[in-house]
CSV table of N, CA, C and O in Angstrom, one decimal:
chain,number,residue,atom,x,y,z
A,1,UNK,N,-6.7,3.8,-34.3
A,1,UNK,CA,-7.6,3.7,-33.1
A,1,UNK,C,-6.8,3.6,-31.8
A,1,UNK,O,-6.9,4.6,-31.0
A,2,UNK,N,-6.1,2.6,-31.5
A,2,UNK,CA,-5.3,2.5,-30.5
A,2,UNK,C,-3.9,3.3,-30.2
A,2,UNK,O,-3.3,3.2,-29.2
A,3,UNK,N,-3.4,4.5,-31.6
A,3,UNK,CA,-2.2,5.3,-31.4
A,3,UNK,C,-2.8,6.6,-30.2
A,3,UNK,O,-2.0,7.0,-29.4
A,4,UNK,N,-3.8,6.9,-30.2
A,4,UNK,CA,-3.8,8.2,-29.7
A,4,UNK,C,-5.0,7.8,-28.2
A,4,UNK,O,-6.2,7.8,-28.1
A,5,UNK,N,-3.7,7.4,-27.4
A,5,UNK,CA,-4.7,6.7,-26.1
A,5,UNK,C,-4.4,8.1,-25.5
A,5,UNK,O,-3.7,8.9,-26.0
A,6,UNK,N,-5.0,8.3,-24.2
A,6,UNK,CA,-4.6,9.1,-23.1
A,6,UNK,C,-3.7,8.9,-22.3
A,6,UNK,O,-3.3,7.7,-22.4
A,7,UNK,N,-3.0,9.7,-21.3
A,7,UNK,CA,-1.9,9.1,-20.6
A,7,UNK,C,-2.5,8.3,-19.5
A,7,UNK,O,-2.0,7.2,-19.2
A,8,UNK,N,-3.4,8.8,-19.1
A,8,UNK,CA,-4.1,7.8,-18.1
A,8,UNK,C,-4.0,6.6,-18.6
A,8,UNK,O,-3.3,5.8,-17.9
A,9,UNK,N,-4.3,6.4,-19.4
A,9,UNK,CA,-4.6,4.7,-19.9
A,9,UNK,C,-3.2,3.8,-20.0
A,9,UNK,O,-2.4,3.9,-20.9
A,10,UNK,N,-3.3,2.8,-19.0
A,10,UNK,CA,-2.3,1.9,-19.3
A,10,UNK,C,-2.4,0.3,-20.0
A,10,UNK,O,-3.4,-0.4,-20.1
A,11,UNK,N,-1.5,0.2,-20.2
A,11,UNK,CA,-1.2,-1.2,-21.7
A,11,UNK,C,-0.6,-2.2,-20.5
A,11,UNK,O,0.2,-1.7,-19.8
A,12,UNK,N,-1.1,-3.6,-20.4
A,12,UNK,CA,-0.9,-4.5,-19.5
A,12,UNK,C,-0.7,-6.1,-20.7
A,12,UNK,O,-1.6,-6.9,-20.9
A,13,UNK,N,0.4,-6.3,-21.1
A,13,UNK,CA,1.0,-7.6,-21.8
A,13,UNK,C,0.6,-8.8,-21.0
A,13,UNK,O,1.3,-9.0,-20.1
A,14,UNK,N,-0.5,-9.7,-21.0
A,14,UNK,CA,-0.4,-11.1,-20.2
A,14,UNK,C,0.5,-11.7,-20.9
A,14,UNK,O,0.6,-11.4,-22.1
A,15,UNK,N,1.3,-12.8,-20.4
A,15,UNK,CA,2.8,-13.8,-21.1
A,15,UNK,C,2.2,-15.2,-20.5
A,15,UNK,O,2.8,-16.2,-20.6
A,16,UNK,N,0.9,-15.3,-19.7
A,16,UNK,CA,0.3,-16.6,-20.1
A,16,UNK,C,-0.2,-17.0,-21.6
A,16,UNK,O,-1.2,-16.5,-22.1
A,17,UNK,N,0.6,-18.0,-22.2
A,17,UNK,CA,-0.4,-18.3,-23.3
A,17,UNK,C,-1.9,-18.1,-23.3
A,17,UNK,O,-2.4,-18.6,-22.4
A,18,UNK,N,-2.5,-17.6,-24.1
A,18,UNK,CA,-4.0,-17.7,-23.6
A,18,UNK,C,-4.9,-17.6,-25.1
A,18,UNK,O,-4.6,-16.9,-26.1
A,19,UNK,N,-6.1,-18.6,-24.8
A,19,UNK,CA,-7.3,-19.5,-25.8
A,19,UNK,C,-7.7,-17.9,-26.7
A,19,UNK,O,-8.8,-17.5,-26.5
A,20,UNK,N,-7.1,-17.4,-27.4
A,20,UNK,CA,-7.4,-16.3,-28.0
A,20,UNK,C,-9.1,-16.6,-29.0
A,20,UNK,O,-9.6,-15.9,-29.9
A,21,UNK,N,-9.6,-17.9,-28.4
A,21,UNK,CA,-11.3,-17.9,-28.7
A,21,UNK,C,-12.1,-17.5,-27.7
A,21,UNK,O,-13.3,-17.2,-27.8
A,22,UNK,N,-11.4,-17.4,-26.5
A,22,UNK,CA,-11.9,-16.5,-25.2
A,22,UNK,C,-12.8,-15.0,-25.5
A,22,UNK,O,-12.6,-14.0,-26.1
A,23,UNK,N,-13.8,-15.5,-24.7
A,23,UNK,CA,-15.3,-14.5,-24.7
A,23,UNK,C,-14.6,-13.3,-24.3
A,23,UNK,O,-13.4,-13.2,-24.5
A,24,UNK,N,-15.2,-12.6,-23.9
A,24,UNK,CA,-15.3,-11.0,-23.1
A,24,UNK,C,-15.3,-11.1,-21.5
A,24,UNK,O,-14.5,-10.6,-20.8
A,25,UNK,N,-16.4,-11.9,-21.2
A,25,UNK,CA,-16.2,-12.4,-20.1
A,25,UNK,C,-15.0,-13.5,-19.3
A,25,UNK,O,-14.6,-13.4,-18.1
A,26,UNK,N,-14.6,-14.4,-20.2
A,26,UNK,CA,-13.3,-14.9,-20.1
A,26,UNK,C,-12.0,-14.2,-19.5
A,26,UNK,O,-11.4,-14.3,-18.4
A,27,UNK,N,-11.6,-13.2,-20.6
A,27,UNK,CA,-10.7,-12.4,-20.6
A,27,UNK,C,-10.8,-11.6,-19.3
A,27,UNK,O,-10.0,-11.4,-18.4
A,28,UNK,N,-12.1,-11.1,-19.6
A,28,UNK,CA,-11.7,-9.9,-17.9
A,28,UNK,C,-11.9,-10.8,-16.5
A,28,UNK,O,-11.9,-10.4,-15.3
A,29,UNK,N,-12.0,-12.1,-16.9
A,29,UNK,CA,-11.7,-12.9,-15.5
A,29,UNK,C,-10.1,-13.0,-15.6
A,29,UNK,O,-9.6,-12.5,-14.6
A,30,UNK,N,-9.0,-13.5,-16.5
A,30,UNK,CA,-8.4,-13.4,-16.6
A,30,UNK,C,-7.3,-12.3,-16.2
A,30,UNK,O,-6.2,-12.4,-15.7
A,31,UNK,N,-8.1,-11.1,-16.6
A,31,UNK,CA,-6.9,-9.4,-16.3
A,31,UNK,C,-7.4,-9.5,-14.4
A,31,UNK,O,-6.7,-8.9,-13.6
A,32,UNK,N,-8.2,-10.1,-14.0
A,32,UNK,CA,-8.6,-10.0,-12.5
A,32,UNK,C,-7.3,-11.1,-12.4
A,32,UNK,O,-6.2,-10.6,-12.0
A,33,UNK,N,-7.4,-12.6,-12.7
A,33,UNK,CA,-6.7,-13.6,-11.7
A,33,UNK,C,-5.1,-13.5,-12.2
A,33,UNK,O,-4.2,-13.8,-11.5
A,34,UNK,N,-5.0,-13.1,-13.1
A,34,UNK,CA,-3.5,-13.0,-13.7
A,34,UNK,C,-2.6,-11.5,-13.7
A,34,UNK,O,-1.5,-11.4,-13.3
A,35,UNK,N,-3.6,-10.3,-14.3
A,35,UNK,CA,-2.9,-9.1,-14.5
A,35,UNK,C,-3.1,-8.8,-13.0
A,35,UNK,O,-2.0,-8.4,-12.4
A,36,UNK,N,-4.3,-8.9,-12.1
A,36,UNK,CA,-4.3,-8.5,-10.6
A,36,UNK,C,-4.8,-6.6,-10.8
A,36,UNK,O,-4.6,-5.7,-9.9
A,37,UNK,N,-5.5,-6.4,-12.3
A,37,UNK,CA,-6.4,-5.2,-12.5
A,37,UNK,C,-7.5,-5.5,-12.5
A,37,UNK,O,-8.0,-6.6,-12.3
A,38,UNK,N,-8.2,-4.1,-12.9
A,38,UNK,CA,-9.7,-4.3,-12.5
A,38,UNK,C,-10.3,-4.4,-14.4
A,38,UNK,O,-9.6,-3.9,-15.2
A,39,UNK,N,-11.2,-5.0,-14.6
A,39,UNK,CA,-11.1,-4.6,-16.2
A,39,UNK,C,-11.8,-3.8,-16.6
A,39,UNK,O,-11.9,-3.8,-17.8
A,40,UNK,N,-12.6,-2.7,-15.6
A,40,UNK,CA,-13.6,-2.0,-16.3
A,40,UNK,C,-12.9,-0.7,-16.0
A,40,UNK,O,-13.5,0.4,-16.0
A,41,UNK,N,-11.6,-0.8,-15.8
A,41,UNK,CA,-10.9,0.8,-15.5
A,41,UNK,C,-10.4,1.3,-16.5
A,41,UNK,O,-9.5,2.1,-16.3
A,42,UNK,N,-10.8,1.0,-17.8
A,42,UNK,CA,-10.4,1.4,-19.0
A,42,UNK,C,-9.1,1.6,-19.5
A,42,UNK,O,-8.7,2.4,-20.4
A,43,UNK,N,-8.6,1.0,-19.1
A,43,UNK,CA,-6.8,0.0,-19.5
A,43,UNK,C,-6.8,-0.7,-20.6
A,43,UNK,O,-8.0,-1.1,-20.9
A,44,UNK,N,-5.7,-1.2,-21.6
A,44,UNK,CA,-5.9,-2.0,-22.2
A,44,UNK,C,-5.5,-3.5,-21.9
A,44,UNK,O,-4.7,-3.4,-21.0
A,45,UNK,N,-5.6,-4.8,-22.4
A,45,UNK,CA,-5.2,-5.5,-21.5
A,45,UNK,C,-4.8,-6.7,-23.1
A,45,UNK,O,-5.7,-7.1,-23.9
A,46,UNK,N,-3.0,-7.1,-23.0
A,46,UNK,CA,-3.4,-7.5,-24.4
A,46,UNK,C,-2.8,-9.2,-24.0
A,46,UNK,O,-2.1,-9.5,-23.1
A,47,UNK,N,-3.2,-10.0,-24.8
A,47,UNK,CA,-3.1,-11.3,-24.5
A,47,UNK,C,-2.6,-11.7,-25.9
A,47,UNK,O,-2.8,-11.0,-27.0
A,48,UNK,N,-1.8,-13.0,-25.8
A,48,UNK,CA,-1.2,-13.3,-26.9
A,48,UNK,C,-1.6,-15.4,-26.9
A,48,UNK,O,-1.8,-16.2,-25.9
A,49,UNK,N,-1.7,-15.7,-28.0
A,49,UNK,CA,-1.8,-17.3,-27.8
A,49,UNK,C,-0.3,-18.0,-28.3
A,49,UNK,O,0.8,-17.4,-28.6
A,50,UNK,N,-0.4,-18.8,-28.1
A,50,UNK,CA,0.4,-19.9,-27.3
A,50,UNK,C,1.8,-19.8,-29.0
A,50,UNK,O,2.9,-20.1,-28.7
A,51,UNK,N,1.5,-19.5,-30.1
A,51,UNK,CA,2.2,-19.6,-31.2
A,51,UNK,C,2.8,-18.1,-31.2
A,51,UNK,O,3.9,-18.0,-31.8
A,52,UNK,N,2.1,-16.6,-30.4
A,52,UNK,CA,2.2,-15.6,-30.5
A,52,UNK,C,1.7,-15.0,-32.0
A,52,UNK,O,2.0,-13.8,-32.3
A,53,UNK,N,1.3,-15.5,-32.6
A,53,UNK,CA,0.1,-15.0,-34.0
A,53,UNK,C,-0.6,-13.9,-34.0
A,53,UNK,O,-0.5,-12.9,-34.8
A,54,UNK,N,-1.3,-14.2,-33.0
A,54,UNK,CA,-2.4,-13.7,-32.4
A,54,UNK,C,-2.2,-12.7,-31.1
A,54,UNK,O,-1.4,-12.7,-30.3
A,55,UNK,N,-3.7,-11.8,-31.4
A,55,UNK,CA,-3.4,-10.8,-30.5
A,55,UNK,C,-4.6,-10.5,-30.0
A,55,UNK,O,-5.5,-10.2,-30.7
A,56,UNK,N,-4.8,-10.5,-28.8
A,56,UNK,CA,-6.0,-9.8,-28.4
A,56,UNK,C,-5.9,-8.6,-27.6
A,56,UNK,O,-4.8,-8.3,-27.0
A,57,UNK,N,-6.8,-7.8,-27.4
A,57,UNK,CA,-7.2,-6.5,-26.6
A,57,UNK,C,-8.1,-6.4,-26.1
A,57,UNK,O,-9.0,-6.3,-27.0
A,58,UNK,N,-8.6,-6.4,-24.6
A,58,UNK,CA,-9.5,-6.2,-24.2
A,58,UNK,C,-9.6,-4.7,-23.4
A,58,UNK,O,-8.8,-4.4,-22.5
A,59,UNK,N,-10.5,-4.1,-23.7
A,59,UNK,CA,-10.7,-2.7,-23.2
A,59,UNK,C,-12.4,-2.1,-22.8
A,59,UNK,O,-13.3,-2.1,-23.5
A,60,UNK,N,-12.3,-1.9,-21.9
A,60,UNK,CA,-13.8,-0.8,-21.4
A,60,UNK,C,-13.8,0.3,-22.4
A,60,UNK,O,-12.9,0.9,-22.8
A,61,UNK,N,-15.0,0.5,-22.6
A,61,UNK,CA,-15.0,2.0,-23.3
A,61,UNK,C,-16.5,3.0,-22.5
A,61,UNK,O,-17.2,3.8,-23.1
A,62,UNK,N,-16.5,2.6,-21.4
A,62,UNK,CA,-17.6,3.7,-20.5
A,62,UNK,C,-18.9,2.9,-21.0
A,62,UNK,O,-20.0,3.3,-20.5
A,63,UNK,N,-19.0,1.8,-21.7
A,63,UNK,CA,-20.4,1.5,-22.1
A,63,UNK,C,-20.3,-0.2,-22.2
A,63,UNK,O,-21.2,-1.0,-22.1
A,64,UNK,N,-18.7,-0.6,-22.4
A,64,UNK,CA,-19.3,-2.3,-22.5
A,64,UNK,C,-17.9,-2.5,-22.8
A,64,UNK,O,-17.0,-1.6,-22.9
A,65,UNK,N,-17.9,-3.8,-23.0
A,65,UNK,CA,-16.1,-4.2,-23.2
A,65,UNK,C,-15.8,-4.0,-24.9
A,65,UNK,O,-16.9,-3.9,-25.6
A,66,UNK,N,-15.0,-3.9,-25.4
A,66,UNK,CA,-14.2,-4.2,-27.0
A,66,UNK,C,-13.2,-5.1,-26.9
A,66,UNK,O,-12.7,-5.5,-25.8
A,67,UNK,N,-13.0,-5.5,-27.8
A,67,UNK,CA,-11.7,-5.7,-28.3
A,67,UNK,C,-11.2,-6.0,-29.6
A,67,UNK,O,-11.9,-6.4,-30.5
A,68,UNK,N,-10.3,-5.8,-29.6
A,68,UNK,CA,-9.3,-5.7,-30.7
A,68,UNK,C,-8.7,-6.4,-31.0
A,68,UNK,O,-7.7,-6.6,-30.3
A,69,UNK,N,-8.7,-7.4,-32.2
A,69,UNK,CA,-7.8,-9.0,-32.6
A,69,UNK,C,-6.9,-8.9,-34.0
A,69,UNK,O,-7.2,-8.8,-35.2
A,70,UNK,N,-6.0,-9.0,-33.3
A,70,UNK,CA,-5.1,-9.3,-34.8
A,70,UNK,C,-4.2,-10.4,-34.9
A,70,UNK,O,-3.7,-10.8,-33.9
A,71,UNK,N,-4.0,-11.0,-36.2
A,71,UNK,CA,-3.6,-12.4,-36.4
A,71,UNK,C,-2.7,-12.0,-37.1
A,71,UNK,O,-3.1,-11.1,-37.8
A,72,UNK,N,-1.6,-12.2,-37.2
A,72,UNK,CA,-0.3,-12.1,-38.4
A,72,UNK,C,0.2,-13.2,-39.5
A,72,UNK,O,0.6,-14.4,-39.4
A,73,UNK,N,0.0,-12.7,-40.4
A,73,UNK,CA,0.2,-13.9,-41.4
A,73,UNK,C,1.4,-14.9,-41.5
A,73,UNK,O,1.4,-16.1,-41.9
A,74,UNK,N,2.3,-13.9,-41.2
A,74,UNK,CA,3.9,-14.4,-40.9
A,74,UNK,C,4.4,-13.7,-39.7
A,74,UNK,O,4.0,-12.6,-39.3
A,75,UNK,N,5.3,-14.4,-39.0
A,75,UNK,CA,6.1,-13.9,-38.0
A,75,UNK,C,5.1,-14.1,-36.3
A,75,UNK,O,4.0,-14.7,-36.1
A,76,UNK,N,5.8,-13.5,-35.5
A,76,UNK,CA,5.3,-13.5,-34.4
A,76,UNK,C,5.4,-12.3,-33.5
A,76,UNK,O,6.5,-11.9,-33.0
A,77,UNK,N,4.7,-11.9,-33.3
A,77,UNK,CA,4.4,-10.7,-31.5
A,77,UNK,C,5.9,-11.3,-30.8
A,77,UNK,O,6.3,-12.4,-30.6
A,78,UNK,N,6.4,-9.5,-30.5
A,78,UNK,CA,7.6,-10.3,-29.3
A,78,UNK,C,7.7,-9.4,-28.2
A,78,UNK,O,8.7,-8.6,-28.1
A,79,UNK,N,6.6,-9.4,-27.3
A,79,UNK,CA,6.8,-8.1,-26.4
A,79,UNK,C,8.0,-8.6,-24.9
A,79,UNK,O,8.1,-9.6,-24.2
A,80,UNK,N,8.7,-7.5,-25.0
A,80,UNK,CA,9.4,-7.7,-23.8
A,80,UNK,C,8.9,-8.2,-22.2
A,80,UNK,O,8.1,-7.6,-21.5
A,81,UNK,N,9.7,-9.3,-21.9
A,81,UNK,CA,9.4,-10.1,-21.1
A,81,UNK,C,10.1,-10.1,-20.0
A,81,UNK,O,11.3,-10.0,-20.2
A,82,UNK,N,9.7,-10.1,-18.7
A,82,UNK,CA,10.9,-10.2,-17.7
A,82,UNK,C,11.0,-11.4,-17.1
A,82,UNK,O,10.3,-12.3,-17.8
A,83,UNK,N,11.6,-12.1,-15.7
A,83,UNK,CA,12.0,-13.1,-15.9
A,83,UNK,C,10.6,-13.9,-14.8
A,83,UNK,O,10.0,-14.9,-14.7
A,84,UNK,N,10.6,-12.9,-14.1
A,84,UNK,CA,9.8,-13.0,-12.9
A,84,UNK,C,8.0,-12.9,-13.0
A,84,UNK,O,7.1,-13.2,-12.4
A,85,UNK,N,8.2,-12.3,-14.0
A,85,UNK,CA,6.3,-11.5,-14.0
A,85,UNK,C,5.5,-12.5,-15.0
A,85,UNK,O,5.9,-13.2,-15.9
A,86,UNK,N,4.2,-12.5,-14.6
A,86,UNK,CA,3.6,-12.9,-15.6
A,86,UNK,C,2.6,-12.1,-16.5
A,86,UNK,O,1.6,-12.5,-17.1
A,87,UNK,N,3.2,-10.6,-16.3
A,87,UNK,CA,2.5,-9.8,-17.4
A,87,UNK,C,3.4,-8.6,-16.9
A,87,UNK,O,3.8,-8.4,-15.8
A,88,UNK,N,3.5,-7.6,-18.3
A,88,UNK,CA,4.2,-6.5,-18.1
A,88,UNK,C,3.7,-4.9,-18.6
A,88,UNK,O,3.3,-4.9,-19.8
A,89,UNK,N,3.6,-3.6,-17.9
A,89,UNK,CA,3.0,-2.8,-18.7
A,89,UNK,C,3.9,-2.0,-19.7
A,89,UNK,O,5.1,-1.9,-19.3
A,90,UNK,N,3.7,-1.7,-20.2
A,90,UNK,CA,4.3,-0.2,-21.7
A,90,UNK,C,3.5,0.6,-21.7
A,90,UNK,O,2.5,0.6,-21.0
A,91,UNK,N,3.6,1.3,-22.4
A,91,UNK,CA,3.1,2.1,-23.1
A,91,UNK,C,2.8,2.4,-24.6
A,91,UNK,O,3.4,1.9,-25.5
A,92,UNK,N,1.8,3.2,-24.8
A,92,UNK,CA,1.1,3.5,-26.1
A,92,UNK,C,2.1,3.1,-27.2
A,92,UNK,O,2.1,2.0,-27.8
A,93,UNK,N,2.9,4.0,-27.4
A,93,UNK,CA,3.7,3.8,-28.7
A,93,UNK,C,4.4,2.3,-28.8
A,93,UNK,O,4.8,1.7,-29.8
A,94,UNK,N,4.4,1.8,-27.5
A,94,UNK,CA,5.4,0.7,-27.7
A,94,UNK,C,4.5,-0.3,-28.1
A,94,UNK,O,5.0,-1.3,-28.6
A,95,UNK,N,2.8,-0.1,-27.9
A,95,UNK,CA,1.8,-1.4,-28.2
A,95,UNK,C,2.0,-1.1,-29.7
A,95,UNK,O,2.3,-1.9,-30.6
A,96,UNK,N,1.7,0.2,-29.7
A,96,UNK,CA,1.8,0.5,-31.7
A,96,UNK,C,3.0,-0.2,-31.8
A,96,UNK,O,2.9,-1.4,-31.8
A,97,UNK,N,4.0,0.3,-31.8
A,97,UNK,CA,4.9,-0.5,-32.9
A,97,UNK,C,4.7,-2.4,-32.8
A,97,UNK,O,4.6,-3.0,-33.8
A,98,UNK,N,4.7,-3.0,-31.9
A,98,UNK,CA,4.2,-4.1,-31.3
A,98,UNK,C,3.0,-4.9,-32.3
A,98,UNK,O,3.0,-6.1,-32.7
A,99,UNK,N,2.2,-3.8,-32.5
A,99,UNK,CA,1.1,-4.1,-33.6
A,99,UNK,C,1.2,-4.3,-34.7
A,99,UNK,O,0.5,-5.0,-35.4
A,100,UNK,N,2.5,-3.6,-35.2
A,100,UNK,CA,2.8,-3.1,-36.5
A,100,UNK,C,4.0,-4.2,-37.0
A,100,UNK,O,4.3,-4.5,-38.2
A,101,UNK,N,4.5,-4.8,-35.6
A,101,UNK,CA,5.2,-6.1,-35.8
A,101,UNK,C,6.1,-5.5,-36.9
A,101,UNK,O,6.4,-6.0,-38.0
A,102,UNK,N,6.7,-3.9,-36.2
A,102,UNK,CA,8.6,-3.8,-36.5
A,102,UNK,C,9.7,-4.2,-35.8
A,102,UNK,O,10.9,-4.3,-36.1
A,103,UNK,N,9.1,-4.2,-34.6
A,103,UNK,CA,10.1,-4.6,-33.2
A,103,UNK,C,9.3,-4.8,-32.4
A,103,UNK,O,8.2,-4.5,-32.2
A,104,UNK,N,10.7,-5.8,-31.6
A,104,UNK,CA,10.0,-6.3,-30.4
A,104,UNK,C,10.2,-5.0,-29.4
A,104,UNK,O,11.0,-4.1,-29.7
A,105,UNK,N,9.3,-5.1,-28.1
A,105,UNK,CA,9.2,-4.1,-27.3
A,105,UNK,C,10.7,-4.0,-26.5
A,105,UNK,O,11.2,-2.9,-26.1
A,106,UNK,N,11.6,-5.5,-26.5
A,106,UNK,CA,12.8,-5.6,-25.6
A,106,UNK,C,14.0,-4.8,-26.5
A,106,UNK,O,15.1,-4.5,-26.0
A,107,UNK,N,13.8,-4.5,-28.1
A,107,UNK,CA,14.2,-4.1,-28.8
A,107,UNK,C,14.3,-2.2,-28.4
A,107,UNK,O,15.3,-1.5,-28.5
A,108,UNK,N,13.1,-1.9,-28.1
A,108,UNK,CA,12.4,-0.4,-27.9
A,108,UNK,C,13.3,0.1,-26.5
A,108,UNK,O,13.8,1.1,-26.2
A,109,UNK,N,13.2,-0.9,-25.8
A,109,UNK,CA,14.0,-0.9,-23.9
A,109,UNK,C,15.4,-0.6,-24.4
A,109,UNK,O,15.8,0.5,-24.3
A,110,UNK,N,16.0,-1.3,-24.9
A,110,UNK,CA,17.4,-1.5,-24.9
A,110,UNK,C,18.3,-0.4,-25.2
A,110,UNK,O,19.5,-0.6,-25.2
């Protein structure tokens, strides 16, 4: 579902811990006061909780919000982080592998 995005569409990492029981409404208040996007611009916008387990995705699809939740049974999400931001964007392939929890994204940069 999420390998074959368009180029238009960009991938936005939040690195605030965040309540991954958070509504729809929650979150795209969140990509407004944290990411500083809009959330109905059909971006994806992914959020991680406080253990990094968990994954959320919030995305527009032209008709209403989705999202996308994955939990990992072992291990944890390690997307590259910088020192200063509190959220970072990538790209397509780098959320896939990300998803797929073979590498971390600082791993894919380097």
């Amino acid at each position: 579902m999420l390998l074959n995005l368009p180029s238009a569409v960009s991938v936005y990492v939040c690195f605030e811990p965040t309540d991954v029981r958070c509504s729809f409404d929650k979150l795209a208040a969140l990509v407004q006061s944290i990411i500083c996007q809009n959330p109905l611009s059909g971006h994806l916008f992914v959020f991680l909780n406080r253990r990094r387990n968990r994954a959320k995705i919030l995305f527009w699809d032209r008709t209403g919000f989705c999202i996308y939740y994955k939990r990992l049974e072992r291990g944890t999400f390690n997307p590259f982080k910088t020192a200063d931001n509190a959220h970072v964007e990538m790209e397509a392939p780098e959320l896939a592998l990300l998803l797929e929890h073979r590498v971390g994204v600082e791993q894919l940069r380097a």
